[in-house]
Amino acid sequence: MKFSADALFKERVASYYAEVRKYTRYMLNDHLLFVLVFALGAILYYYSGWVQTIDETFPAPLLMAVVLAIVLVWSPVYTYIKRPDTVYLLPLEEEMKPYLQKAVWTSFAAQIYVLVALLAFSMPMYAAVKQTGFGSFFVFLVVLLAAKLWNLFCRLEALNLPSNEKRMIDLVVRLLQNFALLYALFSGYMAIAGLAVFFMLLWLFHMGRQGNRPLKWELLAELEEKRLASFYRIANMFTDVPHLRGTVSRRAWLDGLLPGPQNGTHTYLLFRTFVRMNEYFGLYIRLTIIAVFIILFSGTMAVQLIAALLFLYLTGFQLMPIAVRHDYIIWPRLYPAGNTEKKAAVQKLLMRVMLIQSILFGGLSTINGTLSGAVIVLAASLVFSIFFTKIYAPSRLEKMSSVR
């Protein structure tokens, strides 16, 4: 049978999105959509009020150029290459060009929604500063989409470069060229924007010559594995992903804060799982840091309160899959400890980590707010943590057990 790059690509895309849909139906259920809609509504409400306070001195073109240039330079090419391809497709490398071209266009279609959303979000700010309407939106959008394609084709050629250092040079050059084009475009310097386009075309030609090498099969397979693992880590926040391979760090400096074996088998196991597995501990640290920044840079009690409650919910909700983390291992089942003890251990873990966040959020609210507002944030956070762990978590854990 003759090899068909088109047929292989269609099969890989269909297989990938079937896997994505399998987990997405678990991710977009329960209360997550409600929380996201509530958070988006709150952000848009305060954003619309903030836009009315800015004037023509606000550097909207600079801010938009920086943010959108960073988003543009993040242009991974979804090749769907698997580890066995490094052996079985190697003799067919010359016939893979149509496959990779389709990979670029599929990646383009999968990533442009971020650009459209960010541009639409930025336009009210831009219109308020420039005292114009939204007529330039479609011109900006066309330029952004063309720049996205340019970044993707440059990235495809960069994947064949012989070292990470050269790929990093390509990344930096593309970032600077994206910024120059967008800042000139948003500021109305069309001659400079045209000059930036000229240099971008030169760079694409240069990358085409530099990337005219044999495919880096191992690199392509590794990048795809990392991308799929990232999706699995996100999906694992909402449902159990059996084949997710997490990374582990000892973190011996936290041993003194962990309960001993006399506190119960599952308590001993789950507390150490949380501290030593990067997917849980890293998630907790990231959510806490994001909430801390929002609280510190917000001067209104309402925003601080919404941020505190929202991130407490996200922390508790996304840590609950730890309850079934070890269900595929036989050894925990050998201990005379049932599901009741395991649920109690999960509740104890959630209570402890959420109380730490509550105290932190309440304390930080005093820095850029009032004492009374900080007390409200602290009290509401503590009440929410108790409600979540004592009322919501048991029913949620029971539902997770029944699904299994």
CSV table of N, CA and C in Angstrom, one decimal, residues 295-375:
chain,number,residue,atom,x,y,z
A,295,ILE,N,-4.8,40.3,44.5
A,295,ILE,CA,-5.2,41.0,45.8
A,295,ILE,C,-4.2,42.2,46.1
A,296,LEU,N,-2.9,42.0,45.8
A,296,LEU,CA,-2.0,43.1,46.1
A,296,LEU,C,-2.2,44.3,45.2
A,297,PHE,N,-2.5,44.1,43.9
A,297,PHE,CA,-2.6,45.2,43.0
A,297,PHE,C,-4.0,45.7,42.8
A,298,SER,N,-5.0,45.2,43.6
A,298,SER,CA,-6.3,45.7,43.6
A,298,SER,C,-6.6,46.5,44.9
A,299,GLY,N,-7.1,47.7,44.6
A,299,GLY,CA,-7.4,48.6,45.8
A,299,GLY,C,-8.8,48.5,46.3
A,300,THR,N,-9.6,47.7,45.7
A,300,THR,CA,-11.0,47.6,46.1
A,300,THR,C,-11.3,46.3,46.8
A,301,MET,N,-12.1,46.3,47.9
A,301,MET,CA,-12.4,45.2,48.7
A,301,MET,C,-13.2,44.1,47.9
A,302,ALA,N,-14.1,44.6,47.0
A,302,ALA,CA,-14.9,43.7,46.2
A,302,ALA,C,-14.0,42.8,45.3
A,303,VAL,N,-13.0,43.4,44.6
A,303,VAL,CA,-12.2,42.6,43.8
A,303,VAL,C,-11.3,41.6,44.6
A,304,GLN,N,-10.8,42.1,45.7
A,304,GLN,CA,-10.1,41.2,46.6
A,304,GLN,C,-10.9,40.0,47.1
A,305,LEU,N,-12.1,40.3,47.5
A,305,LEU,CA,-13.0,39.2,48.0
A,305,LEU,C,-13.3,38.2,46.9
A,306,ILE,N,-13.7,38.7,45.7
A,306,ILE,CA,-14.0,37.8,44.5
A,306,ILE,C,-12.7,37.0,44.2
A,307,ALA,N,-11.6,37.6,44.2
A,307,ALA,CA,-10.3,36.8,43.9
A,307,ALA,C,-10.1,35.8,44.9
A,308,ALA,N,-10.2,36.1,46.2
A,308,ALA,CA,-10.0,35.2,47.3
A,308,ALA,C,-10.9,34.0,47.2
A,309,LEU,N,-12.2,34.2,47.0
A,309,LEU,CA,-13.2,33.1,46.9
A,309,LEU,C,-13.0,32.3,45.7
A,310,LEU,N,-12.7,33.0,44.5
A,310,LEU,CA,-12.6,32.3,43.3
A,310,LEU,C,-11.4,31.3,43.3
A,311,PHE,N,-10.3,31.8,43.8
A,311,PHE,CA,-9.1,30.9,43.9
A,311,PHE,C,-9.1,29.9,45.0
A,312,LEU,N,-9.8,30.1,46.0
A,312,LEU,CA,-10.1,29.1,47.0
A,312,LEU,C,-10.9,28.0,46.4
A,313,TYR,N,-11.9,28.3,45.6
A,313,TYR,CA,-12.7,27.3,44.9
A,313,TYR,C,-11.9,26.5,43.9
A,314,LEU,N,-11.1,27.2,43.1
A,314,LEU,CA,-10.3,26.5,42.1
A,314,LEU,C,-9.3,25.6,42.8
A,315,THR,N,-8.7,26.1,43.9
A,315,THR,CA,-7.7,25.2,44.6
A,315,THR,C,-8.4,23.9,45.1
A,316,GLY,N,-9.5,24.1,45.8
A,316,GLY,CA,-10.2,22.9,46.4
A,316,GLY,C,-10.7,22.0,45.3
A,317,PHE,N,-11.3,22.6,44.3
A,317,PHE,CA,-11.9,21.8,43.2
A,317,PHE,C,-10.8,21.0,42.4
A,318,GLN,N,-9.7,21.6,42.1
A,318,GLN,CA,-8.7,21.0,41.3
A,318,GLN,C,-7.8,20.1,42.1
A,319,LEU,N,-7.8,20.1,43.4
A,319,LEU,CA,-7.0,19.2,44.2
A,319,LEU,C,-7.8,17.9,44.6
A,320,MET,N,-9.1,17.9,44.4
A,320,MET,CA,-9.9,16.7,44.8
A,320,MET,C,-9.6,15.5,44.0
A,321,PRO,N,-9.1,15.5,42.7
A,321,PRO,CA,-8.7,14.2,42.1
A,321,PRO,C,-7.6,13.5,42.8
A,322,ILE,N,-6.9,14.1,43.8
A,322,ILE,CA,-5.9,13.4,44.5
A,322,ILE,C,-6.5,12.2,45.3
A,323,ALA,N,-7.8,12.3,45.5
A,323,ALA,CA,-8.4,11.2,46.2
A,323,ALA,C,-8.3,9.9,45.5
A,324,VAL,N,-8.3,9.9,44.1
A,324,VAL,CA,-8.2,8.7,43.4
A,324,VAL,C,-6.9,8.5,42.7
A,325,ARG,N,-5.9,9.2,43.2
A,325,ARG,CA,-4.6,9.2,42.5
A,325,ARG,C,-4.0,7.8,42.6
A,326,HIS,N,-4.2,7.1,43.8
A,326,HIS,CA,-3.5,5.8,44.0
A,326,HIS,C,-4.5,4.6,43.8
A,327,ASP,N,-5.6,4.8,43.2
A,327,ASP,CA,-6.6,3.8,43.1
A,327,ASP,C,-6.2,2.7,42.1
A,328,TYR,N,-5.2,3.0,41.2
A,328,TYR,CA,-4.7,2.0,40.3
A,328,TYR,C,-3.5,1.2,40.8
A,329,ILE,N,-3.2,1.5,42.0
A,329,ILE,CA,-2.1,0.8,42.7
A,329,ILE,C,-2.6,-0.2,43.7
A,330,ILE,N,-2.2,-1.4,43.8
A,330,ILE,CA,-2.8,-2.4,44.7
A,330,ILE,C,-2.3,-2.2,46.1
A,331,TRP,N,-1.2,-1.6,46.4
A,331,TRP,CA,-0.6,-1.6,47.7
A,331,TRP,C,-1.5,-0.9,48.7
A,332,PRO,N,-2.0,0.3,48.4
A,332,PRO,CA,-2.9,1.0,49.4
A,332,PRO,C,-4.1,0.2,49.8
A,333,ARG,N,-4.5,-0.8,49.0
A,333,ARG,CA,-5.7,-1.6,49.3
A,333,ARG,C,-5.4,-2.7,50.3
A,334,LEU,N,-4.1,-2.9,50.5
A,334,LEU,CA,-3.8,-4.0,51.4
A,334,LEU,C,-4.0,-3.5,52.9
A,335,TYR,N,-4.0,-2.2,53.1
A,335,TYR,CA,-4.2,-1.7,54.5
A,335,TYR,C,-5.6,-1.8,54.9
A,336,PRO,N,-5.9,-2.0,56.1
A,336,PRO,CA,-7.3,-2.1,56.6
A,336,PRO,C,-7.9,-0.7,56.8
A,337,ALA,N,-7.9,0.1,55.7
A,337,ALA,CA,-8.5,1.4,55.7
A,337,ALA,C,-9.4,1.6,54.5
A,338,GLY,N,-10.7,1.9,54.8
A,338,GLY,CA,-11.7,2.0,53.7
A,338,GLY,C,-11.8,3.4,53.1
A,339,ASN,N,-12.8,3.5,52.3
A,339,ASN,CA,-13.1,4.8,51.6
A,339,ASN,C,-13.5,5.9,52.6
A,340,THR,N,-14.1,5.6,53.7
A,340,THR,CA,-14.4,6.6,54.7
A,340,THR,C,-13.2,7.3,55.2
A,341,GLU,N,-12.2,6.5,55.5
A,341,GLU,CA,-10.9,7.2,56.0
A,341,GLU,C,-10.3,8.0,54.9
A,342,LYS,N,-10.3,7.5,53.7
A,342,LYS,CA,-9.7,8.2,52.6
A,342,LYS,C,-10.4,9.6,52.4
A,343,LYS,N,-11.7,9.6,52.4
A,343,LYS,CA,-12.5,10.8,52.2
A,343,LYS,C,-12.2,11.8,53.4
A,344,ALA,N,-12.0,11.3,54.6
A,344,ALA,CA,-11.7,12.1,55.7
A,344,ALA,C,-10.3,12.7,55.5
A,345,ALA,N,-9.4,11.9,55.0
A,345,ALA,CA,-8.0,12.4,54.8
A,345,ALA,C,-8.0,13.5,53.7
A,346,VAL,N,-8.8,13.3,52.6
A,346,VAL,CA,-8.9,14.4,51.6
A,346,VAL,C,-9.4,15.6,52.2
A,347,GLN,N,-10.5,15.5,53.0
A,347,GLN,CA,-11.1,16.7,53.6
A,347,GLN,C,-10.1,17.4,54.5
A,348,LYS,N,-9.3,16.6,55.2
A,348,LYS,CA,-8.3,17.2,56.1
A,348,LYS,C,-7.3,18.0,55.3
A,349,LEU,N,-6.8,17.4,54.2
A,349,LEU,CA,-5.8,18.0,53.4
A,349,LEU,C,-6.4,19.3,52.8
A,350,LEU,N,-7.6,19.3,52.2
A,350,LEU,CA,-8.2,20.4,51.6
A,350,LEU,C,-8.4,21.5,52.7
A,351,MET,N,-8.8,21.2,53.9
A,351,MET,CA,-9.0,22.2,54.9
A,351,MET,C,-7.7,22.9,55.3
A,352,ARG,N,-6.7,22.1,55.3
A,352,ARG,CA,-5.4,22.7,55.7
A,352,ARG,C,-4.9,23.7,54.7
A,353,VAL,N,-4.9,23.2,53.4
A,353,VAL,CA,-4.3,24.1,52.4
A,353,VAL,C,-5.2,25.3,52.1
A,354,MET,N,-6.5,25.1,52.2
A,354,MET,CA,-7.4,26.3,52.0
A,354,MET,C,-7.3,27.3,53.2
A,355,LEU,N,-7.1,26.8,54.4
A,355,LEU,CA,-7.0,27.7,55.5
A,355,LEU,C,-5.7,28.5,55.4
A,356,ILE,N,-4.7,27.9,54.9
A,356,ILE,CA,-3.4,28.6,54.7
A,356,ILE,C,-3.6,29.8,53.7
A,357,GLN,N,-4.3,29.4,52.6
A,357,GLN,CA,-4.6,30.5,51.6
A,357,GLN,C,-5.5,31.6,52.2
A,358,SER,N,-6.5,31.2,53.0
A,358,SER,CA,-7.5,32.2,53.6
A,358,SER,C,-6.7,33.2,54.4
A,359,ILE,N,-5.9,32.7,55.3
A,359,ILE,CA,-5.1,33.6,56.2
A,359,ILE,C,-4.2,34.5,55.4
A,360,LEU,N,-3.6,33.9,54.3
A,360,LEU,CA,-2.7,34.7,53.5
A,360,LEU,C,-3.4,35.8,52.7
A,361,PHE,N,-4.6,35.4,52.2
A,361,PHE,CA,-5.4,36.4,51.4
A,361,PHE,C,-5.9,37.5,52.3
A,362,GLY,N,-6.3,37.1,53.5
A,362,GLY,CA,-6.8,38.1,54.4
A,362,GLY,C,-5.7,39.1,54.9
A,363,GLY,N,-4.6,38.5,55.2
A,363,GLY,CA,-3.5,39.3,55.6
A,363,GLY,C,-3.0,40.3,54.6
A,364,LEU,N,-2.9,39.8,53.3
A,364,LEU,CA,-2.4,40.7,52.2
A,364,LEU,C,-3.4,41.7,51.8
A,365,SER,N,-4.7,41.5,52.2
A,365,SER,CA,-5.7,42.5,51.8
A,365,SER,C,-5.5,43.8,52.6
A,366,THR,N,-4.8,43.8,53.7
A,366,THR,CA,-4.5,45.0,54.5
A,366,THR,C,-3.5,45.9,53.8
A,367,ILE,N,-2.7,45.4,52.9
A,367,ILE,CA,-1.6,46.1,52.3
A,367,ILE,C,-2.1,47.2,51.4
A,368,ASN,N,-3.1,46.8,50.6
A,368,ASN,CA,-3.6,47.8,49.6
A,368,ASN,C,-5.1,48.0,49.8
A,369,GLY,N,-5.6,47.8,51.0
A,369,GLY,CA,-7.0,48.0,51.3
A,369,GLY,C,-7.2,48.5,52.8
A,370,THR,N,-8.4,48.4,53.2
A,370,THR,CA,-8.7,48.8,54.6
A,370,THR,C,-8.7,47.7,55.6
A,371,LEU,N,-8.6,47.9,56.8
A,371,LEU,CA,-8.6,46.9,57.8
A,371,LEU,C,-9.9,46.2,57.9
A,372,SER,N,-11.0,46.9,57.8
A,372,SER,CA,-12.3,46.3,57.8
A,372,SER,C,-12.5,45.4,56.6
A,373,GLY,N,-12.0,45.9,55.4
A,373,GLY,CA,-12.1,45.1,54.2
A,373,GLY,C,-11.3,43.8,54.3
A,374,ALA,N,-10.1,43.9,54.9
A,374,ALA,CA,-9.3,42.7,55.1
A,374,ALA,C,-10.0,41.7,56.1
A,375,VAL,N,-10.7,42.2,57.1
A,375,VAL,CA,-11.4,41.3,58.0
A,375,VAL,C,-12.5,40.6,57.3
